[in-house]
């Protein structure tokens, strides 16, 4: 969503890095560029004015102008100001000790309240809670059916009551939660296409009736300047406690989302980065600011890896290093990548990754992973465990079974061979390190694990190694060439 803003800001920083020493004129010019970038991203004018003024004042200090790396100091100051704009500190959802806790969602129709309610229920369920969803939107056609369907997919019950009176449905949901030992009730309220008195009064009535522990406003990140009027009105009437920003993975400019915290003073609690139930993320101002400035979100990558990694995967990684890879290992890694959001998502979280993707046209063909998965699934159990037995006749059969060509299968086999060569080199390096380094008592050091994240030691088409190997914080031609090579190699094309 912030791609254009990120590009504009990084272009400004690149021009500053080209100067050995900065003058006041350089700072003024850079602030002008930053102002234009923020306004073009649809950030509220007053927010932009205050942001640029505060940033410029800090950049004009002697500490910056007289330093050896003035451009780096400017980037640091912009990062600090952006973090402050987004909320300074992480504001997690805090639940009270009463049972059940009640969380009420408010917002305009189309902002994504219903899906946000389901994602929040999924998030709480992963934390060991037992949520109950309350379908209080009785106006939008099939709203309760949608909530029931999505709730069923994640195993969370939905209370619909008589389907006529929103306040009574909310109250009935509280009683249902007590009877069924559900410790959290998430109330999905009705919205309108625009603010009107009936909607606001109904939200106030529900709030007075159930006395929620948290009132969260769901804000569509694709809303432009009008978001300021919307959040201000809801803040005045419902006095919400925090914000969930939905559709942050969309194509809009995203400036409205940057304005919410500054306009309302309310913290951003969560952001939704996709359509799946697990796409709701706890909002971190620092990490979001770094992603906007193209610094990546390596912490986010590690967290995603930790979610899908377990002890068995760590053992598998050590086995791959010891014995080499099987096709089953590659299949597992394909599925792990999908669980982590796909290759495009992970590249975008690397320092400079989003900028490189933009230079590639913004696309990374994820269907390549599906093609490789289809070929592996067309293999017999014996072929997966021992790919070296796959001869020409077997390759032709695998191609027919997977809807690919023998050339595609040949390319996969070639990649498998190259990866195992690399695993052999890694094995030799590990043995050398273990044999050469000893502790104080003469014992060998700890067993080395595969470099990179658990279970992601090698991927087809990535030059045989960790897909993140060699990707630093820059955005130079070497990284661009590597990304293009990755894509072309997975497609089975020559480059």
Short mmCIF file of C-alpha atoms in Angstrom, two decimals:
data_model
loop_
_atom_site.label_atom_id
_atom_site.label_comp_id
_atom_site.label_asym_id
_atom_site.label_seq_id
_atom_site.Cartn_x
_atom_site.Cartn_y
_atom_site.Cartn_z
CA UNK A 1 0.00 0.00 0.00
CA UNK A 2 2.81 2.42 0.84
CA UNK A 3 4.88 1.52 -2.22
CA UNK A 4 4.69 4.92 -3.91
CA UNK A 5 5.38 6.75 -0.66
CA UNK A 6 8.34 4.47 0.07
CA UNK A 7 9.79 5.08 -3.39
CA UNK A 8 9.44 8.85 -3.11
CA UNK A 9 11.04 8.97 0.32
CA UNK A 10 13.91 6.72 -0.71
CA UNK A 11 14.57 8.84 -3.80
CA UNK A 12 14.89 11.83 -1.49
CA UNK A 13 17.28 9.98 0.83
CA UNK A 14 19.36 8.82 -2.16
CA UNK A 15 19.87 12.43 -3.23
CA UNK A 16 21.01 13.34 0.29
CA UNK A 17 23.43 10.41 0.40
CA UNK A 18 25.11 11.79 -2.70
CA UNK A 19 26.25 14.85 -0.74
CA UNK A 20 29.28 14.80 1.54
CA UNK A 21 27.89 17.55 3.76
CA UNK A 22 24.40 18.98 3.99
CA UNK A 23 23.45 22.63 3.99
CA UNK A 24 20.27 24.27 5.18
CA UNK A 25 19.20 24.53 1.55
CA UNK A 26 19.63 20.75 1.16
CA UNK A 27 17.46 20.11 4.21
CA UNK A 28 14.79 22.55 3.00
CA UNK A 29 14.71 20.87 -0.41
CA UNK A 30 14.47 17.42 1.16
CA UNK A 31 11.62 18.52 3.43
CA UNK A 32 9.80 19.91 0.40
CA UNK A 33 10.09 16.52 -1.30
CA UNK A 34 8.89 14.71 1.83
CA UNK A 35 5.94 17.10 2.11
CA UNK A 36 4.93 16.41 -1.48
CA UNK A 37 5.35 12.66 -1.03
CA UNK A 38 3.07 12.64 2.02
CA UNK A 39 0.43 14.85 0.40
CA UNK A 40 0.41 12.66 -2.72
CA UNK A 41 -0.07 9.66 -0.42
CA UNK A 42 -3.27 11.37 0.81
CA UNK A 43 -2.01 12.11 4.32
CA UNK A 44 -4.08 14.80 6.03
CA UNK A 45 -2.70 18.30 5.30
CA UNK A 46 -2.46 19.36 8.95
CA UNK A 47 -0.71 16.11 9.84
CA UNK A 48 1.80 16.68 7.03
CA UNK A 49 2.42 20.28 8.10
CA UNK A 50 3.16 19.31 11.71
CA UNK A 51 5.26 16.30 10.68
CA UNK A 52 7.48 18.25 8.27
CA UNK A 53 7.91 21.17 10.67
CA UNK A 54 9.04 18.92 13.51
CA UNK A 55 11.33 16.90 11.22
CA UNK A 56 12.94 19.99 9.70
CA UNK A 57 13.60 21.52 13.10
CA UNK A 58 15.45 18.41 14.23
CA UNK A 59 17.39 18.12 10.95
CA UNK A 60 18.72 21.68 11.17
CA UNK A 61 20.64 21.04 14.37
CA UNK A 62 24.43 21.19 14.39
CA UNK A 63 24.48 17.52 15.34
CA UNK A 64 23.15 16.70 11.87
CA UNK A 65 24.75 19.37 9.68
CA UNK A 66 28.25 18.94 11.12
CA UNK A 67 28.23 15.14 11.39
CA UNK A 68 30.24 12.78 9.19
CA UNK A 69 27.09 11.02 7.98
CA UNK A 70 24.43 13.73 7.75
CA UNK A 71 22.21 11.80 5.35
CA UNK A 72 22.01 8.85 7.75
CA UNK A 73 21.04 11.22 10.54
CA UNK A 74 18.23 12.65 8.42
CA UNK A 75 16.93 9.15 7.72
CA UNK A 76 17.07 8.38 11.45
CA UNK A 77 15.16 11.56 12.29
CA UNK A 78 12.48 10.87 9.66
CA UNK A 79 12.15 7.34 11.05
CA UNK A 80 11.77 8.65 14.62
CA UNK A 81 9.16 11.20 13.55
CA UNK A 82 7.26 8.61 11.55
CA UNK A 83 7.21 6.26 14.56
CA UNK A 84 5.89 9.12 16.69
CA UNK A 85 3.22 9.86 14.08
CA UNK A 86 2.11 6.22 14.13
CA UNK A 87 1.97 6.00 17.91
CA UNK A 88 5.47 5.74 19.41
CA UNK A 89 4.78 2.57 21.38
CA UNK A 90 3.08 -0.70 20.59
CA UNK A 91 -0.45 -0.73 22.01
CA UNK A 92 -1.61 -4.28 22.57
CA UNK A 93 -5.18 -5.34 23.26
CA UNK A 94 -5.60 -5.52 27.03
CA UNK A 95 -8.48 -7.59 28.36
CA UNK A 96 -9.99 -7.25 31.82
CA UNK A 97 -10.41 -9.97 34.43
CA UNK A 98 -14.19 -10.21 34.07
CA UNK A 99 -15.85 -13.04 32.20
CA UNK A 100 -16.80 -12.60 29.48
CA UNK A 101 -14.73 -9.75 28.09
CA UNK A 102 -16.68 -7.78 25.51
CA UNK A 103 -15.06 -6.26 22.43
CA UNK A 104 -17.28 -4.09 20.24
CA UNK A 105 -16.40 -3.23 16.64
CA UNK A 106 -17.72 -0.07 14.99
CA UNK A 107 -17.18 1.54 11.59
CA UNK A 108 -18.72 2.34 8.25
CA UNK A 109 -20.26 -0.28 6.00
CA UNK A 110 -17.61 -1.79 3.75
CA UNK A 111 -14.75 -1.02 6.13
CA UNK A 112 -14.28 -4.73 6.83
CA UNK A 113 -15.86 -5.05 10.29
CA UNK A 114 -17.23 -8.56 9.78
CA UNK A 115 -13.98 -10.04 8.49
CA UNK A 116 -12.05 -8.09 11.15
CA UNK A 117 -14.29 -9.64 13.82
CA UNK A 118 -13.48 -13.12 12.54
CA UNK A 119 -9.75 -12.38 12.31
CA UNK A 120 -9.77 -10.99 15.83
CA UNK A 121 -11.59 -14.12 17.05
CA UNK A 122 -8.95 -16.28 15.34
CA UNK A 123 -6.16 -14.20 16.91
CA UNK A 124 -7.66 -14.59 20.40
CA UNK A 125 -8.32 -18.28 19.87
CA UNK A 126 -4.62 -18.81 19.12
CA UNK A 127 -3.90 -17.18 22.49
CA UNK A 128 -6.03 -19.77 24.26
CA UNK A 129 -9.23 -17.75 24.51
CA UNK A 130 -12.74 -19.08 23.73
CA UNK A 131 -14.39 -16.30 21.70
CA UNK A 132 -18.03 -15.95 20.69
CA UNK A 133 -19.12 -13.78 17.75
CA UNK A 134 -22.33 -11.72 18.01
CA UNK A 135 -24.09 -10.91 14.71
CA UNK A 136 -25.61 -7.49 15.44
CA UNK A 137 -25.72 -6.25 11.84
CA UNK A 138 -29.39 -6.88 11.00
CA UNK A 139 -29.55 -4.52 8.03
CA UNK A 140 -26.96 -5.64 5.49
CA UNK A 141 -28.29 -8.63 3.51
CA UNK A 142 -26.72 -11.91 4.60
CA UNK A 143 -24.39 -10.18 7.08
CA UNK A 144 -25.19 -12.76 9.78
CA UNK A 145 -24.79 -15.59 7.27
CA UNK A 146 -21.38 -14.26 6.27
CA UNK A 147 -20.31 -14.09 9.91
CA UNK A 148 -21.63 -17.61 10.56
CA UNK A 149 -19.78 -19.00 7.52
CA UNK A 150 -16.48 -17.34 8.40
CA UNK A 151 -16.85 -18.25 12.06
CA UNK A 152 -17.46 -21.87 11.11
CA UNK A 153 -14.22 -21.92 9.11
CA UNK A 154 -12.17 -21.05 12.20
CA UNK A 155 -14.28 -23.05 14.66
CA UNK A 156 -15.80 -20.08 16.51
CA UNK A 157 -19.58 -20.07 17.21
CA UNK A 158 -21.81 -17.17 16.18
CA UNK A 159 -24.79 -15.93 18.21
CA UNK A 160 -27.61 -14.59 16.02
CA UNK A 161 -30.50 -14.27 18.48
CA UNK A 162 -33.82 -13.31 16.94
CA UNK A 163 -32.04 -11.50 14.12
CA UNK A 164 -34.16 -8.37 14.60
CA UNK A 165 -32.99 -6.23 17.50
CA UNK A 166 -29.23 -5.42 17.62
CA UNK A 167 -29.20 -4.39 21.29
CA UNK A 168 -31.05 -7.55 22.35
CA UNK A 169 -28.73 -9.70 20.22
CA UNK A 170 -25.70 -8.19 21.95
CA UNK A 171 -27.22 -8.76 25.38
CA UNK A 172 -28.21 -12.32 24.41
CA UNK A 173 -24.65 -13.00 23.29
CA UNK A 174 -23.36 -12.07 26.76
CA UNK A 175 -25.78 -14.53 28.38
CA UNK A 176 -24.84 -17.20 25.84
CA UNK A 177 -21.16 -16.68 26.61
CA UNK A 178 -21.78 -17.14 30.33
CA UNK A 179 -23.85 -20.29 29.75
CA UNK A 180 -21.34 -21.83 27.32
CA UNK A 181 -18.20 -20.71 29.22
CA UNK A 182 -16.98 -18.39 26.47
CA UNK A 183 -14.55 -15.81 27.85
CA UNK A 184 -14.65 -13.23 25.03
CA UNK A 185 -17.60 -11.82 23.08
CA UNK A 186 -16.87 -9.92 19.86
CA UNK A 187 -19.82 -7.75 18.81
CA UNK A 188 -20.07 -7.06 15.07
CA UNK A 189 -22.25 -3.94 14.69
CA UNK A 190 -23.99 -2.49 11.66
CA UNK A 191 -22.54 0.26 9.51
CA UNK A 192 -23.73 2.66 6.84
CA UNK A 193 -22.16 3.90 3.64
CA UNK A 194 -21.77 7.24 5.37
CA UNK A 195 -22.20 8.58 8.87
CA UNK A 196 -25.83 9.09 9.95
CA UNK A 197 -27.59 9.60 13.25
CA UNK A 198 -29.37 6.24 13.30
CA UNK A 199 -26.11 4.31 12.99
CA UNK A 200 -24.34 6.38 15.62
CA UNK A 201 -27.23 6.13 18.08
CA UNK A 202 -27.46 2.36 17.63
CA UNK A 203 -23.75 2.01 18.36
CA UNK A 204 -24.18 4.16 21.48
CA UNK A 205 -27.17 2.06 22.61
CA UNK A 206 -25.25 -1.21 22.20
CA UNK A 207 -22.30 0.22 24.07
CA UNK A 208 -24.53 1.37 26.95
CA UNK A 209 -26.28 -2.01 27.07
CA UNK A 210 -23.25 -4.34 27.14
CA UNK A 211 -20.58 -1.99 28.54
CA UNK A 212 -17.71 -3.35 26.39
CA UNK A 213 -14.18 -3.60 27.74
CA UNK A 214 -12.82 -2.41 24.40
CA UNK A 215 -14.47 -0.49 21.55
CA UNK A 216 -12.41 -0.82 18.38
CA UNK A 217 -13.06 1.15 15.22
CA UNK A 218 -12.38 -0.64 11.94
CA UNK A 219 -10.94 1.75 9.36
CA UNK A 220 -10.53 0.96 5.68
CA UNK A 221 -6.94 1.85 4.76
CA UNK A 222 -8.10 2.65 1.23
CA UNK A 223 -10.22 5.57 2.49
CA UNK A 224 -8.68 8.91 1.62
CA UNK A 225 -8.94 12.30 3.30
CA UNK A 226 -12.53 11.63 4.42
CA UNK A 227 -11.14 9.22 6.98
CA UNK A 228 -10.38 12.20 9.21
CA UNK A 229 -14.05 13.24 9.44
CA UNK A 230 -15.17 9.63 9.96
CA UNK A 231 -12.81 8.80 12.82
CA UNK A 232 -13.39 12.16 14.47
CA UNK A 233 -17.17 11.60 14.56
CA UNK A 234 -16.86 8.05 15.89
CA UNK A 235 -14.35 9.21 18.51
CA UNK A 236 -16.79 11.86 19.69
CA UNK A 237 -19.87 9.63 19.84
CA UNK A 238 -18.53 6.20 20.80
CA UNK A 239 -15.20 7.17 22.40
CA UNK A 240 -13.52 4.08 20.94
CA UNK A 241 -10.34 2.73 22.51
CA UNK A 242 -8.31 1.80 19.46
CA UNK A 243 -8.25 1.22 15.73
CA UNK A 244 -8.06 -1.79 13.45
CA UNK A 245 -6.83 -0.81 10.00
CA UNK A 246 -8.16 -3.18 7.35
CA UNK A 247 -7.08 -3.76 3.75
CA UNK A 248 -3.54 -2.57 4.34
CA UNK A 249 -2.47 -4.91 1.55
CA UNK A 250 -4.51 -2.94 -1.01
CA UNK A 251 -3.37 -0.68 -3.82
CA UNK A 252 -4.51 2.68 -2.44
CA UNK A 253 -2.03 5.34 -1.37
CA UNK A 254 -2.52 4.66 2.34
CA UNK A 255 -2.16 8.21 3.65
CA UNK A 256 -5.45 8.05 5.48
CA UNK A 257 -4.11 5.25 7.65
CA UNK A 258 -1.13 7.42 8.60
CA UNK A 259 -3.49 10.22 9.67
CA UNK A 260 -5.67 8.23 12.09
CA UNK A 261 -3.39 8.25 15.12
CA UNK A 262 -2.51 11.95 14.81
CA UNK A 263 -6.14 13.04 14.32
CA UNK A 264 -7.81 10.98 17.07
CA UNK A 265 -5.02 10.32 19.52
CA UNK A 266 -6.29 6.72 19.65
CA UNK A 267 -3.74 3.92 19.24
CA UNK A 268 -3.71 1.56 16.28
CA UNK A 269 -4.17 -1.91 17.77
CA UNK A 270 -4.15 -4.19 14.72
CA UNK A 271 -3.60 -4.09 10.97
CA UNK A 272 -5.03 -6.53 8.45
CA UNK A 273 -2.52 -7.55 5.78
CA UNK A 274 -4.65 -9.99 3.75
CA UNK A 275 -7.90 -11.89 3.49
CA UNK A 276 -7.06 -15.03 5.46
CA UNK A 277 -8.01 -15.37 9.16
CA UNK A 278 -4.34 -15.30 10.21
CA UNK A 279 -3.63 -12.02 8.39
CA UNK A 280 -4.41 -9.81 11.42
CA UNK A 281 -1.20 -8.49 12.95
CA UNK A 282 -0.57 -6.62 16.18
CA UNK A 283 0.43 -3.14 15.08
CA UNK A 284 3.99 -2.05 15.77
CA UNK A 285 4.74 1.63 14.93
CA UNK A 286 8.48 1.00 14.72
CA UNK A 287 8.19 -1.94 12.33
CA UNK A 288 5.59 -0.21 10.17
CA UNK A 289 7.72 2.93 9.92
CA UNK A 290 10.72 0.86 8.83
CA UNK A 291 8.66 -0.86 6.15
CA UNK A 292 7.42 2.50 4.84
CA UNK A 293 11.02 3.73 4.63
CA UNK A 294 12.11 0.55 2.82
CA UNK A 295 14.08 -0.79 5.77
CA UNK A 296 12.12 -4.04 5.80
CA UNK A 297 10.60 -6.02 8.65
CA UNK A 298 13.06 -8.78 9.43
CA UNK A 299 11.46 -9.25 12.86
CA UNK A 300 8.19 -9.99 11.09
CA UNK A 301 9.87 -12.64 8.95
CA UNK A 302 11.34 -14.28 12.04
CA UNK A 303 7.95 -14.28 13.75
CA UNK A 304 6.32 -15.89 10.75
CA UNK A 305 9.04 -18.54 10.67
CA UNK A 306 8.60 -19.24 14.37
CA UNK A 307 4.86 -19.70 13.92
CA UNK A 308 5.29 -22.45 11.34
CA UNK A 309 8.45 -24.01 12.78
CA UNK A 310 8.44 -26.80 15.34
CA UNK A 311 10.90 -29.27 16.82
CA UNK A 312 10.28 -31.78 14.03
CA UNK A 313 11.19 -29.20 11.38
CA UNK A 314 14.43 -28.42 13.17
CA UNK A 315 15.28 -32.12 13.21
CA UNK A 316 14.40 -32.33 9.50
CA UNK A 317 16.72 -29.40 8.81
CA UNK A 318 19.60 -31.19 10.50
CA UNK A 319 18.79 -34.38 8.58
CA UNK A 320 18.84 -32.46 5.29
CA UNK A 321 22.24 -31.05 6.17
CA UNK A 322 23.48 -34.54 7.05
CA UNK A 323 21.88 -36.71 4.35
CA UNK A 324 20.77 -34.31 1.62
CA UNK A 325 17.34 -33.24 0.44
CA UNK A 326 14.47 -35.38 -0.74
CA UNK A 327 11.54 -34.20 -2.82
CA UNK A 328 9.40 -34.50 0.31
CA UNK A 329 11.62 -31.86 1.90
CA UNK A 330 11.03 -29.52 -1.04
CA UNK A 331 7.29 -30.10 -0.85
CA UNK A 332 7.29 -29.26 2.86
CA UNK A 333 9.16 -26.03 2.18
CA UNK A 334 6.72 -25.05 -0.57
CA UNK A 335 3.86 -25.39 1.89
CA UNK A 336 5.77 -23.53 4.59
CA UNK A 337 6.32 -20.61 2.22
CA UNK A 338 2.58 -20.44 1.56
CA UNK A 339 1.83 -20.47 5.30
CA UNK A 340 4.21 -17.54 5.72
CA UNK A 341 2.34 -15.48 3.15
CA UNK A 342 4.13 -16.47 -0.04
CA UNK A 343 7.43 -15.44 -1.56
CA UNK A 344 6.29 -11.98 -2.64
CA UNK A 345 5.16 -11.15 0.90
CA UNK A 346 8.47 -12.26 2.42
CA UNK A 347 10.59 -10.40 -0.13
CA UNK A 348 8.57 -7.27 0.60
CA UNK A 349 9.53 -7.56 4.28
CA UNK A 350 13.26 -7.62 3.53
CA UNK A 351 15.28 -4.41 3.66
CA UNK A 352 14.96 -2.89 0.19
CA UNK A 353 12.82 -5.83 -0.93
CA UNK A 354 9.67 -3.87 -1.74
CA UNK A 355 11.64 -1.42 -3.82
CA UNK A 356 13.20 -4.24 -5.77
CA UNK A 357 9.80 -5.79 -6.36
CA UNK A 358 8.53 -2.45 -7.63
CA UNK A 359 11.42 -2.27 -10.09
CA UNK A 360 10.46 -5.76 -11.27
CA UNK A 361 6.95 -4.52 -12.00
CA UNK A 362 5.50 -5.34 -8.58
CA UNK A 363 4.90 -9.01 -9.39
CA UNK A 364 6.53 -12.27 -8.42
CA UNK A 365 4.94 -15.28 -10.07
CA UNK A 366 3.75 -17.40 -7.13
CA UNK A 367 2.26 -19.96 -9.55
CA UNK A 368 5.77 -21.31 -10.03
CA UNK A 369 5.52 -22.82 -6.55
CA UNK A 370 2.24 -24.52 -7.49
CA UNK A 371 3.85 -26.03 -10.61
CA UNK A 372 6.74 -27.46 -8.62
CA UNK A 373 4.34 -28.81 -6.00
CA UNK A 374 2.28 -30.52 -8.72
CA UNK A 375 5.38 -32.22 -10.15
CA UNK A 376 6.46 -33.52 -6.74
CA UNK A 377 2.98 -34.81 -5.97
CA UNK A 378 3.02 -36.71 -9.27
CA UNK A 379 6.04 -38.69 -8.09
CA UNK A 380 5.77 -42.03 -6.33
CA UNK A 381 6.73 -42.33 -2.67
CA UNK A 382 9.98 -44.05 -3.69
CA UNK A 383 10.82 -41.33 -6.23
CA UNK A 384 10.31 -38.61 -3.65
CA UNK A 385 12.65 -40.28 -1.18
CA UNK A 386 15.26 -41.15 -3.82
CA UNK A 387 14.96 -38.71 -6.76
CA UNK A 388 18.12 -40.14 -8.35
CA UNK A 389 16.09 -43.10 -9.69
CA UNK A 390 13.97 -40.80 -11.87
CA UNK A 391 14.96 -41.65 -15.46
CA UNK A 392 13.61 -40.34 -18.75
CA UNK A 393 10.55 -42.58 -18.75
CA UNK A 394 9.63 -41.59 -15.21
CA UNK A 395 10.10 -37.90 -16.05
CA UNK A 396 7.67 -38.18 -18.93
CA UNK A 397 5.11 -39.83 -16.62
CA UNK A 398 5.57 -37.15 -13.95
CA UNK A 399 5.10 -34.41 -16.56
CA UNK A 400 1.84 -35.98 -17.81
CA UNK A 401 0.54 -36.41 -14.26
CA UNK A 402 1.30 -32.82 -13.24
CA UNK A 403 0.22 -31.06 -16.42
CA UNK A 404 3.74 -29.85 -17.09
CA UNK A 405 6.40 -30.70 -19.67
CA UNK A 406 9.43 -33.02 -19.45
CA UNK A 407 11.55 -29.87 -19.65
CA UNK A 408 9.92 -28.57 -16.48
CA UNK A 409 10.68 -31.86 -14.72
CA UNK A 410 14.26 -31.76 -16.02
CA UNK A 411 14.68 -28.25 -14.60
CA UNK A 412 13.34 -29.40 -11.22
CA UNK A 413 15.73 -32.35 -11.18
CA UNK A 414 18.61 -30.07 -12.13
CA UNK A 415 17.75 -27.76 -9.23
CA UNK A 416 17.54 -30.71 -6.87
CA UNK A 417 21.02 -31.79 -7.95
CA UNK A 418 22.47 -28.30 -7.51
CA UNK A 419 20.91 -27.97 -4.06
CA UNK A 420 22.37 -31.24 -2.91
CA UNK A 421 25.80 -30.12 -4.13
CA UNK A 422 25.43 -27.02 -1.98
CA UNK A 423 24.26 -29.15 0.95
CA UNK A 424 27.44 -31.19 0.54
CA UNK A 425 29.55 -28.03 0.74
CA UNK A 426 27.60 -26.85 3.78
CA UNK A 427 28.09 -30.27 5.38
CA UNK A 428 31.83 -30.06 4.82
CA UNK A 429 31.96 -26.54 6.27
CA UNK A 430 29.98 -27.69 9.32
CA UNK A 431 32.27 -30.67 9.92
CA UNK A 432 35.32 -28.44 9.56
CA UNK A 433 33.90 -25.91 12.03
CA UNK A 434 32.97 -28.61 14.52
CA UNK A 435 36.37 -30.23 14.25
CA UNK A 436 38.35 -27.00 14.48
CA UNK A 437 36.59 -25.21 17.34
CA UNK A 438 36.59 -26.60 20.85
CA UNK A 439 35.31 -25.25 24.10
CA UNK A 440 37.25 -24.58 27.27
CA UNK A 441 37.02 -28.23 28.31
CA UNK A 442 38.11 -29.54 24.94
CA UNK A 443 34.62 -30.54 23.85
CA UNK A 444 33.23 -29.82 20.46
CA UNK A 445 30.99 -26.83 20.14
CA UNK A 446 27.26 -27.02 19.72
CA UNK A 447 25.88 -28.76 16.69
CA UNK A 448 25.44 -26.27 13.88
CA UNK A 449 22.03 -25.83 12.44
CA UNK A 450 21.33 -24.87 8.89
CA UNK A 451 21.77 -21.15 8.33
CA UNK A 452 18.67 -19.07 7.96
CA UNK A 453 15.25 -19.79 9.34
CA UNK A 454 14.09 -23.19 10.62
CA UNK A 455 13.03 -25.50 7.85
CA UNK A 456 14.02 -23.11 5.07
CA UNK A 457 17.43 -24.40 4.19
CA UNK A 458 16.92 -24.67 0.47
CA UNK A 459 14.31 -23.86 -2.09
CA UNK A 460 14.17 -24.82 -5.74
CA UNK A 461 15.14 -22.04 -8.04
CA UNK A 462 16.92 -19.96 -5.42
CA UNK A 463 20.40 -20.91 -6.46
CA UNK A 464 20.16 -23.91 -4.17
CA UNK A 465 20.33 -22.12 -0.86
CA UNK A 466 18.37 -20.08 1.60
CA UNK A 467 16.07 -17.76 -0.38
CA UNK A 468 17.13 -14.87 1.82
CA UNK A 469 20.84 -15.46 1.50
CA UNK A 470 22.77 -12.51 0.19
CA UNK A 471 19.87 -10.07 0.36
CA UNK A 472 21.13 -7.12 2.31
CA UNK A 473 19.64 -3.78 3.07
CA UNK A 474 20.61 -2.18 -0.21
CA UNK A 475 18.78 -2.03 -3.47
CA UNK A 476 21.68 -2.38 -5.86
CA UNK A 477 21.92 -4.13 -9.20
CA UNK A 478 23.27 -7.30 -7.61
CA UNK A 479 20.12 -7.80 -5.56
CA UNK A 480 17.92 -6.91 -8.55
CA UNK A 481 19.75 -9.41 -10.74
CA UNK A 482 19.38 -12.06 -8.05
CA UNK A 483 15.62 -11.50 -7.77
CA UNK A 484 15.18 -11.66 -11.54
CA UNK A 485 17.30 -14.81 -11.64
CA UNK A 486 15.20 -16.36 -8.91
CA UNK A 487 12.00 -15.76 -10.83
CA UNK A 488 13.33 -16.90 -14.19
CA UNK A 489 14.98 -19.97 -12.74
CA UNK A 490 11.78 -21.10 -11.05
CA UNK A 491 9.95 -20.66 -14.32
CA UNK A 492 12.41 -23.04 -15.89
CA UNK A 493 13.67 -20.44 -18.35
CA UNK A 494 17.24 -19.73 -19.28
CA UNK A 495 18.66 -16.35 -18.36
#
